[in-house]
Amino acid sequence: MFRWLSQTVTVIGVSLRSVPQRLGPSVVAIVGITGVVVTFVAVLSIAEGFNAAMANAGSPDTAIIMRGGSNAELNSALALDSTRIIADTAGVRRGENGPMASAELFVILNVPKQSTGTDANVPLRGIQMGAFDVRPEVEIVEGRLFTPGTNEIVVGRSASNLFSNLELGAVNRWGENTWTVVGIFEAGGTISESEIWCDAAVLQPAYRRGSTFQSVVARLDSAETFQAFKDRLTTDPRLDVQVERETDYYRSQSSQVRAIITGIGSVIALLMGIGAVFGAVNTMYNAVATRTREIATLRALGFSGSSVVISVLVESALLAVVGGVIGGGLAYAAFHGYQTATMNFQTFSQVAFAFTVTPALLVQGAIYALLMGLVGGLFPAIRAARMPIVTALREL
Amino acid sequence: MTENGAALVQVRNLHKVFKRGAERIDVLQGVDLDLQSGEFLSLMGPSGSGKTTLLNLLGGLDTPSDGTVTVGGDRIDKLSAARLSRWRARHIGFVFQLYNLLPVLTAERNVELPLLLTPLSRSQRKKHVATALAMVGLSGRSKHYPRQLSGGQEQRVGIARAIVTDPTLLLCDEPTGDLDRKSGDEILDLLQALNAEHGKTIIMVTHDARAAARSTRTLHLDKGTLATEGHDR
Ligand SMILES: Nc1ncnc2c1ncn2[C@@H]1O[C@H](COP(=O)(O)OP(=O)(O)OP(=O)(O)O)[C@@H](O)[C@H]1O
Ligand SMILES: [Mg+2]
């Protein structure tokens, strides 16, 4: 066993030391795999970023209440008295300003993107002051909060960065009203930062919603009391509501988009990967061909076929991992933190997020590269070991 | 010729057929050979007569179509590829016409290669390598790479590599075929000394009658069989 190891290490050493003489094809294989890993990591970093934006959205001690069977805020409607009943239900945490709950509604605006000038959907959310108790992560970082009862708006940081004319002081005409940006808020990178907020009482008449809302968000006494709270609401004969934990709600709202991005990313990476594997196969056949006499000599001296197989696999795997590491590095340098927005078609609104290249993604990229290298090296390795020694020795 | 039984190498009725598509080439057609320990045998014969083929069969690089090969008491004609590989490492030293040194390794690392297949420790290997290089007169070149050596020196490294494990049999396929006259003569001197002074058993394929003259016996391969021609000089 030890001798097998030492001869294998020697054969690996010999093959790796001759890589510089086969630099051209080796670089081709590395570049191919680099390309795949860049794509792989970049696409999946979109899913990661989207995920992070959605996963941060909401907290487990917050409930979102909508009309029964509506599944998304957009399809929901709640009458004013329902929202009051909900806010007064036991289980909603109380603060200095009363129950920590906010009855909300939102409309979708068409706002041009700064980068392309094309219109995209941005939610304008009407809130009650309880919203700031429910979402303590929200913080006005520029300007001030809107004055209740006026057409003033505060804009989430990502929305302000991504869309035109949403900076502090900007005036926009949407529908029949003119809206003035009086503040910019941050919300810990959560989905709220992709939104524009105003007073619900102003938004209702502006968009002829009467006194209806779409949802109530409520901060609960604790995350553990959620079930009891839910049961209380769903058994209340005056109400027809569905109650979800906010974290679950956002997760389900983003599941399709996430699945699609991940799916598309994986398919692209797989197809490109197949191409790169052929590149690696080619490179390694070439390497084996150039090393024919060397391999035959080692075999003649008594080195085993398996040590030859392993040396070819190791070389191929190393080239691939080099490609994988370069690819991961490039993807990180080029895309990490890149701000963008995509349509969450489940809510018909834009979600702003950043490409997020996580360490786990880099490891996945490297493993994927390793896999491509091993698959690419397999057949050349077997050919190298099967090569009849006597014919190989005849080759010059 | 010689007494049988005790012969180091015994070849009986050896056949080797190559098939190339529909074509069938009967290269060896019943070769018999007995070689005593300590002999230095030259194999001659026209191009394509099967000298290399015979050498490969004796060295366990290939298996015969028919017949038996016994080396040092081991029947090697029916061994599996993996067993042959291990057997070669123990018993055979090959010297190639084109030296077949690994360009990425220094002379001493090239010579050390066969020792990696033995249980010797690193320091023991070092000692063996030094001895082998000294025997071929290249102690001063141990750190040189093949490209920094002349053809004659490369072949001496090749010989050092072949003898470093003290194999049962040294097989040389036209060891001077690629060398100028002077370097070739030095290689022949070396082989002769290894045979005469160190008792190495050697089989050497050569086209050159002058080279064959250095050996203790010469056989000719023709039309698939071996024949003694004339007398040893
Ligand atoms: N692997 C093989 N497949 C098919 N034919 C082969 C193979 N090896 C050798 N031959 C054929 O067998 C014959 C003998 O070849 P071999 O190399 O043994 O001759 P040789 O006496 O060493 O010749 P040379 O003096 O040119 O080296 C040749 O006709 C050669 O083409
Ligand atoms: Mg030959």
Short mmCIF file of N, CA and C in Angstrom, two decimals, chain B residues 11 28-34 41-44 54 218-228:
data_model
loop_
_atom_site.label_atom_id
_atom_site.label_comp_id
_atom_site.label_asym_id
_atom_site.label_seq_id
_atom_site.Cartn_x
_atom_site.Cartn_y
_atom_site.Cartn_z
N VAL B 11 13.57 -20.60 -22.94
CA VAL B 11 12.48 -20.31 -23.86
C VAL B 11 12.20 -21.56 -24.66
N LEU B 28 7.46 -14.60 -34.45
CA LEU B 28 8.28 -15.66 -33.86
C LEU B 28 7.57 -16.99 -34.10
N GLN B 29 8.33 -17.95 -34.64
CA GLN B 29 7.70 -19.23 -35.00
C GLN B 29 8.45 -20.39 -34.37
N GLY B 30 8.47 -20.46 -33.08
CA GLY B 30 9.11 -21.58 -32.40
C GLY B 30 10.54 -21.28 -32.01
N VAL B 31 10.70 -20.24 -31.18
CA VAL B 31 12.04 -19.89 -30.72
C VAL B 31 12.38 -20.70 -29.47
N ASP B 32 13.59 -21.29 -29.46
CA ASP B 32 14.10 -21.97 -28.27
C ASP B 32 15.38 -21.27 -27.85
N LEU B 33 15.51 -21.08 -26.55
CA LEU B 33 16.71 -20.38 -26.08
C LEU B 33 17.01 -20.79 -24.63
N ASP B 34 18.29 -21.02 -24.36
CA ASP B 34 18.73 -21.21 -22.98
C ASP B 34 19.86 -20.24 -22.72
N LEU B 41 24.64 -12.01 -24.08
CA LEU B 41 24.18 -12.53 -25.36
C LEU B 41 23.84 -11.39 -26.31
N SER B 42 24.32 -11.48 -27.54
CA SER B 42 23.91 -10.54 -28.58
C SER B 42 22.85 -11.19 -29.46
N LEU B 43 21.81 -10.42 -29.74
CA LEU B 43 20.77 -10.88 -30.67
C LEU B 43 20.89 -10.04 -31.92
N MET B 44 21.11 -10.72 -33.07
CA MET B 44 21.20 -9.98 -34.32
C MET B 44 20.11 -10.47 -35.26
N LEU B 54 11.02 -10.40 -29.36
CA LEU B 54 11.56 -11.43 -28.47
C LEU B 54 12.01 -10.83 -27.13
N THR B 218 26.58 -14.83 -29.61
CA THR B 218 25.70 -14.12 -30.54
C THR B 218 24.73 -15.10 -31.18
N LEU B 219 23.47 -14.71 -31.22
CA LEU B 219 22.47 -15.52 -31.92
C LEU B 219 21.81 -14.68 -32.98
N HIS B 220 21.37 -15.33 -34.04
CA HIS B 220 20.72 -14.62 -35.14
C HIS B 220 19.27 -15.03 -35.22
N LEU B 221 18.43 -14.02 -35.36
CA LEU B 221 17.01 -14.28 -35.51
C LEU B 221 16.67 -14.10 -36.98
N ASP B 222 16.10 -15.14 -37.56
CA ASP B 222 15.73 -15.02 -38.97
C ASP B 222 14.57 -15.94 -39.24
N LYS B 223 13.62 -15.45 -39.99
CA LYS B 223 12.44 -16.23 -40.36
C LYS B 223 11.77 -16.84 -39.15
N GLY B 224 11.79 -16.10 -38.07
CA GLY B 224 11.02 -16.51 -36.90
C GLY B 224 11.71 -17.49 -35.97
N THR B 225 12.95 -17.86 -36.28
CA THR B 225 13.65 -18.77 -35.35
C THR B 225 15.06 -18.27 -35.09
N LEU B 226 15.66 -18.84 -34.06
CA LEU B 226 17.01 -18.44 -33.67
C LEU B 226 18.04 -19.42 -34.22
N ALA B 227 19.17 -18.89 -34.63
CA ALA B 227 20.23 -19.77 -35.10
C ALA B 227 21.57 -19.20 -34.69
N THR B 228 22.51 -20.08 -34.38
CA THR B 228 23.87 -19.64 -34.14
C THR B 228 24.52 -19.50 -35.50
#
